[in-house]
Tab-separated table of C-alpha atoms and ligand atoms in Angstrom:
chain	number	residue	atom	x	y	z
A	399	UNK	CA	16.433	38.595	-111.377
A	400	UNK	CA	20.103	37.810	-110.798
A	401	UNK	CA	21.868	34.825	-112.280
A	402	UNK	CA	21.596	32.726	-109.107
A	403	UNK	CA	17.823	33.259	-108.834
A	404	UNK	CA	17.416	32.412	-112.513
A	405	UNK	CA	19.394	29.211	-111.938
A	406	UNK	CA	17.234	28.287	-108.976
A	407	UNK	CA	14.040	28.781	-110.962
A	408	UNK	CA	15.380	26.694	-113.841
A	409	UNK	CA	17.022	24.008	-111.690
A	410	UNK	CA	13.761	22.568	-110.277
A	411	UNK	CA	12.282	21.462	-113.623
A	412	UNK	CA	15.738	20.547	-114.939
A	413	UNK	CA	16.441	18.331	-111.946
A	414	UNK	CA	13.043	16.668	-112.475
A	415	UNK	CA	14.081	15.942	-116.040
A	416	UNK	CA	17.519	14.599	-115.132
A	417	UNK	CA	16.462	12.750	-111.982
A	418	UNK	CA	12.734	12.044	-112.238
A	419	UNK	CA	11.171	11.589	-108.827
A	420	UNK	CA	9.601	8.168	-108.704
A	421	UNK	CA	7.918	6.119	-106.005
A	422	UNK	CA	10.516	3.823	-104.434
A	423	UNK	CA	7.945	1.055	-104.133
A	424	UNK	CA	6.074	0.977	-107.471
A	425	UNK	CA	8.261	3.165	-109.705
A	426	UNK	CA	5.424	5.520	-110.759
A	427	UNK	CA	6.209	9.233	-111.052
A	428	UNK	CA	5.620	11.157	-107.865
A	429	UNK	CA	3.174	14.032	-107.835
A	430	UNK	CA	3.913	17.367	-106.221
A	431	UNK	CA	3.708	16.979	-102.440
A	432	UNK	CA	4.515	13.253	-102.520
A	433	UNK	CA	7.829	12.169	-101.016
A	434	UNK	CA	9.566	8.836	-101.618
A	435	UNK	CA	6.256	6.943	-101.902
A	436	UNK	CA	3.184	7.655	-104.003
A	437	UNK	CA	-0.102	8.132	-102.157
A	438	UNK	CA	-1.344	4.654	-103.124
A	439	UNK	CA	1.802	2.871	-101.848
A	440	UNK	CA	1.790	4.951	-98.681
A	441	UNK	CA	-1.846	3.980	-98.047
A	442	UNK	CA	-0.992	0.302	-98.605
A	443	UNK	CA	2.154	0.324	-96.418
A	444	UNK	CA	1.865	-2.899	-94.390
A	445	UNK	CA	1.817	-1.177	-91.008
A	446	UNK	CA	2.424	-3.193	-87.874
A	447	UNK	CA	-0.459	-2.785	-85.428
A	448	UNK	CA	-0.039	-3.797	-81.776
A	449	UNK	CA	-2.895	-6.303	-81.960
A	450	UNK	CA	-1.101	-8.226	-84.711
A	451	UNK	CA	1.496	-9.518	-82.198
A	452	UNK	CA	4.092	-9.578	-84.964
A	453	UNK	CA	7.542	-9.940	-83.475
A	454	UNK	CA	6.522	-11.651	-80.231
A	455	UNK	CA	8.573	-14.669	-81.264
A	456	UNK	CA	11.584	-12.331	-81.365
A	457	UNK	CA	11.011	-10.924	-77.876
A	458	UNK	CA	10.413	-14.349	-76.354
A	459	UNK	CA	13.904	-15.614	-77.297
A	460	UNK	CA	15.692	-13.430	-74.728
A	461	UNK	CA	16.241	-13.924	-71.009
A	462	UNK	CA	13.929	-12.131	-68.575
A	463	UNK	CA	16.843	-9.999	-67.315
A	464	UNK	CA	17.021	-8.011	-70.526
A	465	UNK	CA	13.908	-8.892	-72.484
A	466	UNK	CA	12.581	-5.673	-74.034
A	467	UNK	CA	9.235	-4.474	-72.739
A	468	UNK	CA	7.930	-3.188	-76.058
A	469	UNK	CA	8.700	-3.680	-79.739
A	470	UNK	CA	7.709	-1.002	-82.230
A	471	UNK	CA	7.952	-1.424	-85.976
A	472	UNK	CA	6.552	0.793	-88.695
A	473	UNK	CA	5.884	-1.986	-91.205
A	474	UNK	CA	6.679	-5.568	-92.096
A	475	UNK	CA	7.755	-7.254	-95.299
A	476	UNK	CA	8.852	-10.559	-96.731
A	477	UNK	CA	11.286	-11.235	-99.561
A	478	UNK	CA	8.528	-10.867	-102.181
A	479	UNK	CA	7.296	-7.491	-100.901
A	480	UNK	CA	8.119	-4.366	-102.934
A	481	UNK	CA	8.299	-2.449	-99.633
A	482	UNK	CA	11.732	-3.939	-98.985
A	483	UNK	CA	12.903	-1.325	-101.516
A	484	UNK	CA	12.506	1.317	-98.794
A	485	UNK	CA	15.141	-0.328	-96.607
A	486	UNK	CA	17.341	-1.061	-99.618
A	487	UNK	CA	17.179	2.625	-100.666
A	488	UNK	CA	18.353	3.792	-97.230
A	489	UNK	CA	21.185	1.279	-96.902
A	490	UNK	CA	22.526	0.934	-100.411
A	491	UNK	CA	21.239	3.900	-102.428
A	492	UNK	CA	22.218	6.607	-99.917
A	493	UNK	CA	18.648	7.797	-99.298
A	494	UNK	CA	19.786	9.192	-95.967
A	495	UNK	CA	16.792	11.495	-95.415
A	496	UNK	CA	14.382	8.629	-96.019
A	497	UNK	CA	15.572	7.108	-92.726
A	498	UNK	CA	14.664	10.313	-90.948
A	499	UNK	CA	11.340	10.585	-92.818
A	500	UNK	CA	10.242	7.044	-91.913
A	501	UNK	CA	11.670	7.451	-88.379
A	502	UNK	CA	9.377	10.435	-87.884
A	503	UNK	CA	6.433	8.363	-89.101
A	504	UNK	CA	7.378	5.638	-86.610
A	505	UNK	CA	7.757	8.218	-83.809
A	506	UNK	CA	4.225	9.500	-84.490
A	507	UNK	CA	2.883	5.987	-84.016
A	508	UNK	CA	4.772	5.625	-80.711
A	509	UNK	CA	3.469	8.873	-79.249
A	510	UNK	CA	1.793	8.404	-75.889
A	511	UNK	CA	2.755	4.720	-75.574
A	512	UNK	CA	6.557	4.662	-75.597
A	513	UNK	CA	8.008	4.623	-72.070
A	514	UNK	CA	11.684	4.947	-73.034
A	515	UNK	CA	13.680	7.969	-71.864
A	516	UNK	CA	16.742	7.619	-74.106
A	517	UNK	CA	17.516	6.240	-77.566
A	518	UNK	CA	20.528	4.098	-78.462
A	519	UNK	CA	20.901	3.535	-82.222
A	520	UNK	CA	22.603	0.258	-83.163
A	521	UNK	CA	26.081	1.447	-84.170
A	522	UNK	CA	27.870	0.618	-87.391
A	523	UNK	CA	31.563	-0.128	-87.370
A	524	UNK	CA	33.372	3.206	-88.044
A	525	UNK	CA	34.806	1.788	-91.296
A	526	UNK	CA	31.364	0.892	-92.642
A	527	UNK	CA	29.912	4.199	-91.475
A	528	UNK	CA	32.645	6.093	-93.323
A	529	UNK	CA	31.941	4.086	-96.480
A	530	UNK	CA	28.158	4.691	-96.323
A	531	UNK	CA	28.536	8.256	-95.086
A	532	UNK	CA	26.003	7.841	-92.272
A	533	UNK	CA	24.503	5.331	-89.858
A	534	UNK	CA	20.938	4.558	-90.938
A	535	UNK	CA	19.925	3.600	-87.376
A	536	UNK	CA	20.988	7.076	-86.190
A	537	UNK	CA	18.937	8.730	-88.967
A	538	UNK	CA	15.876	6.729	-87.882
A	539	UNK	CA	16.608	7.654	-84.244
A	540	UNK	CA	16.721	11.341	-85.207
A	541	UNK	CA	13.288	11.002	-86.836
A	542	UNK	CA	11.880	9.401	-83.657
A	543	UNK	CA	13.554	12.107	-81.562
A	544	UNK	CA	11.911	14.857	-83.644
A	545	UNK	CA	8.506	13.605	-82.507
A	546	UNK	CA	9.116	12.156	-79.035
A	547	UNK	CA	11.970	14.463	-77.917
A	548	UNK	CA	13.847	11.546	-76.329
A	549	UNK	CA	17.620	12.078	-76.047
A	550	UNK	CA	19.843	10.086	-78.370
A	551	UNK	CA	22.888	8.542	-76.702
A	552	UNK	CA	25.307	7.442	-79.411
A	553	UNK	CA	28.519	6.895	-77.453
A	554	UNK	CA	27.701	4.151	-74.955
A	555	UNK	CA	27.401	1.208	-77.341
A	556	UNK	CA	30.339	0.795	-79.750
A	557	UNK	CA	30.840	-1.630	-82.603
A	558	UNK	CA	34.380	-2.920	-82.248
A	559	UNK	CA	34.379	-5.642	-84.895
A	560	UNK	CA	33.515	-5.060	-88.552
A	561	UNK	CA	31.558	-8.258	-89.085
A	562	UNK	CA	30.241	-9.466	-92.449
A	563	UNK	CA	26.679	-8.593	-93.477
A	564	UNK	CA	23.923	-10.812	-92.026
A	565	UNK	CA	22.248	-11.048	-95.442
A	566	UNK	CA	22.043	-14.595	-96.787
A	567	UNK	CA	22.975	-16.218	-93.468
A	568	UNK	CA	20.774	-18.667	-91.553
A	569	UNK	CA	19.791	-18.100	-87.920
A	570	UNK	CA	22.778	-20.006	-86.488
A	571	UNK	CA	25.259	-18.264	-88.748
A	572	UNK	CA	23.752	-14.894	-87.854
A	573	UNK	CA	24.274	-15.540	-84.120
A	574	UNK	CA	27.874	-16.587	-84.687
A	575	UNK	CA	28.517	-13.577	-86.937
A	576	UNK	CA	27.565	-11.022	-84.262
A	577	UNK	CA	29.447	-12.568	-81.320
A	578	UNK	CA	31.490	-9.962	-79.417
A	579	UNK	CA	31.018	-7.202	-81.992
A	580	UNK	CA	29.828	-4.614	-79.438
A	581	UNK	CA	31.386	-3.038	-76.361
A	582	UNK	CA	30.076	-0.770	-73.654
A	583	UNK	CA	31.638	2.616	-72.853
A	584	UNK	CA	30.678	4.728	-69.807
A	585	UNK	CA	27.715	2.536	-68.803
A	586	UNK	CA	27.084	4.799	-65.793
A	587	UNK	CA	25.682	7.373	-68.226
A	588	UNK	CA	22.574	5.275	-68.778
A	589	UNK	CA	22.124	3.744	-65.306
A	590	UNK	CA	18.459	3.475	-64.385
A	591	UNK	CA	17.255	4.537	-67.845
A	592	UNK	CA	14.688	2.931	-70.108
A	593	UNK	CA	16.616	2.497	-73.352
A	594	UNK	CA	14.962	2.432	-76.768
A	595	UNK	CA	17.297	0.419	-78.987
A	596	UNK	CA	16.817	1.431	-82.634
A	597	UNK	CA	17.746	-0.423	-85.832
A	598	UNK	CA	16.549	-0.388	-89.450
A	599	UNK	CA	15.333	-3.993	-89.706
A	600	UNK	CA	14.914	-6.852	-87.265
A	601	UNK	CA	15.058	-10.265	-88.934
A	602	UNK	CA	15.986	-12.997	-86.443
A	603	UNK	CA	16.990	-10.496	-83.747
A	604	UNK	CA	20.604	-11.731	-83.644
A	605	UNK	CA	22.187	-8.249	-83.832
A	606	UNK	CA	19.716	-6.698	-81.387
A	607	UNK	CA	20.200	-9.673	-79.037
A	608	UNK	CA	23.944	-9.106	-78.981
A	609	UNK	CA	23.362	-5.394	-78.229
A	610	UNK	CA	21.046	-6.320	-75.352
A	611	UNK	CA	23.546	-8.825	-73.959
A	612	UNK	CA	26.115	-6.018	-73.743
A	613	UNK	CA	23.724	-3.273	-72.599
A	614	UNK	CA	22.353	-5.394	-69.741
A	615	UNK	CA	25.558	-4.605	-67.814
A	616	UNK	CA	24.121	-1.104	-67.316
A	617	UNK	CA	22.760	-0.930	-63.808
A	618	UNK	CA	18.982	-0.913	-63.479
A	619	UNK	CA	18.415	-0.343	-67.202
A	620	UNK	CA	15.265	-1.503	-68.970
A	621	UNK	CA	14.712	-1.852	-72.713
A	622	UNK	CA	12.341	-1.413	-75.624
A	623	UNK	CA	12.993	-1.875	-79.349
A	624	UNK	CA	12.109	0.141	-82.416
A	625	UNK	CA	12.789	-0.642	-86.061
A	626	UNK	CA	11.420	0.476	-89.390
A	627	UNK	CA	10.623	-3.030	-90.507
A	628	UNK	CA	10.241	-6.558	-89.259
A	629	UNK	CA	10.768	-9.345	-91.750
A	630	UNK	CA	8.339	-12.236	-91.890
B	1067	ZN	ZN1	3.963	3.808	-105.457
């Protein structure tokens, strides 16, 4: 066994010791084969089922011209739910692959029902993306793409203003905060397509609404939405 192989054999247990793998939701140690969530927390994930009609109040706020046809969300949470840790881990703890992992799970639930033929992830401002190292919406989109094989189009919608975070703002402030933050580039690329707009969380729908307002200039486009979580 050469030195590198020895290191590899030793590194696994050592890494476990230095960085114990724990469930992001309950903090219990993860067993072999478990990823990010323990089996119990995964089983209790508050999935959104179509018959629950969660999120209809979000869809109903937009004009007919660009109202999305479908809204998919993997789960829902409120401010007291430990499941909000999943979103927090992706955005602020650099759990980049978790976005992809949960995006794949969401894609599996959309199989056979999603009518979209291209995915547009909600863009971050380039400055914020550089700081975080990735765009979480794109990671989620990649997970969905792995299952549904729908093309991702990341260069049509651009974020041109680096607005403040929506966290802690009321509905009115959120609308004001996202005014004119997006621009459209080469809209002809997506003419006639059914666009799946993807974001990590939809709260009041202010950011998504601003995206839709800009994207509706694309000729003959229709829309659906997908997010990892809806907040209640
Ligand atoms: Zn757990």
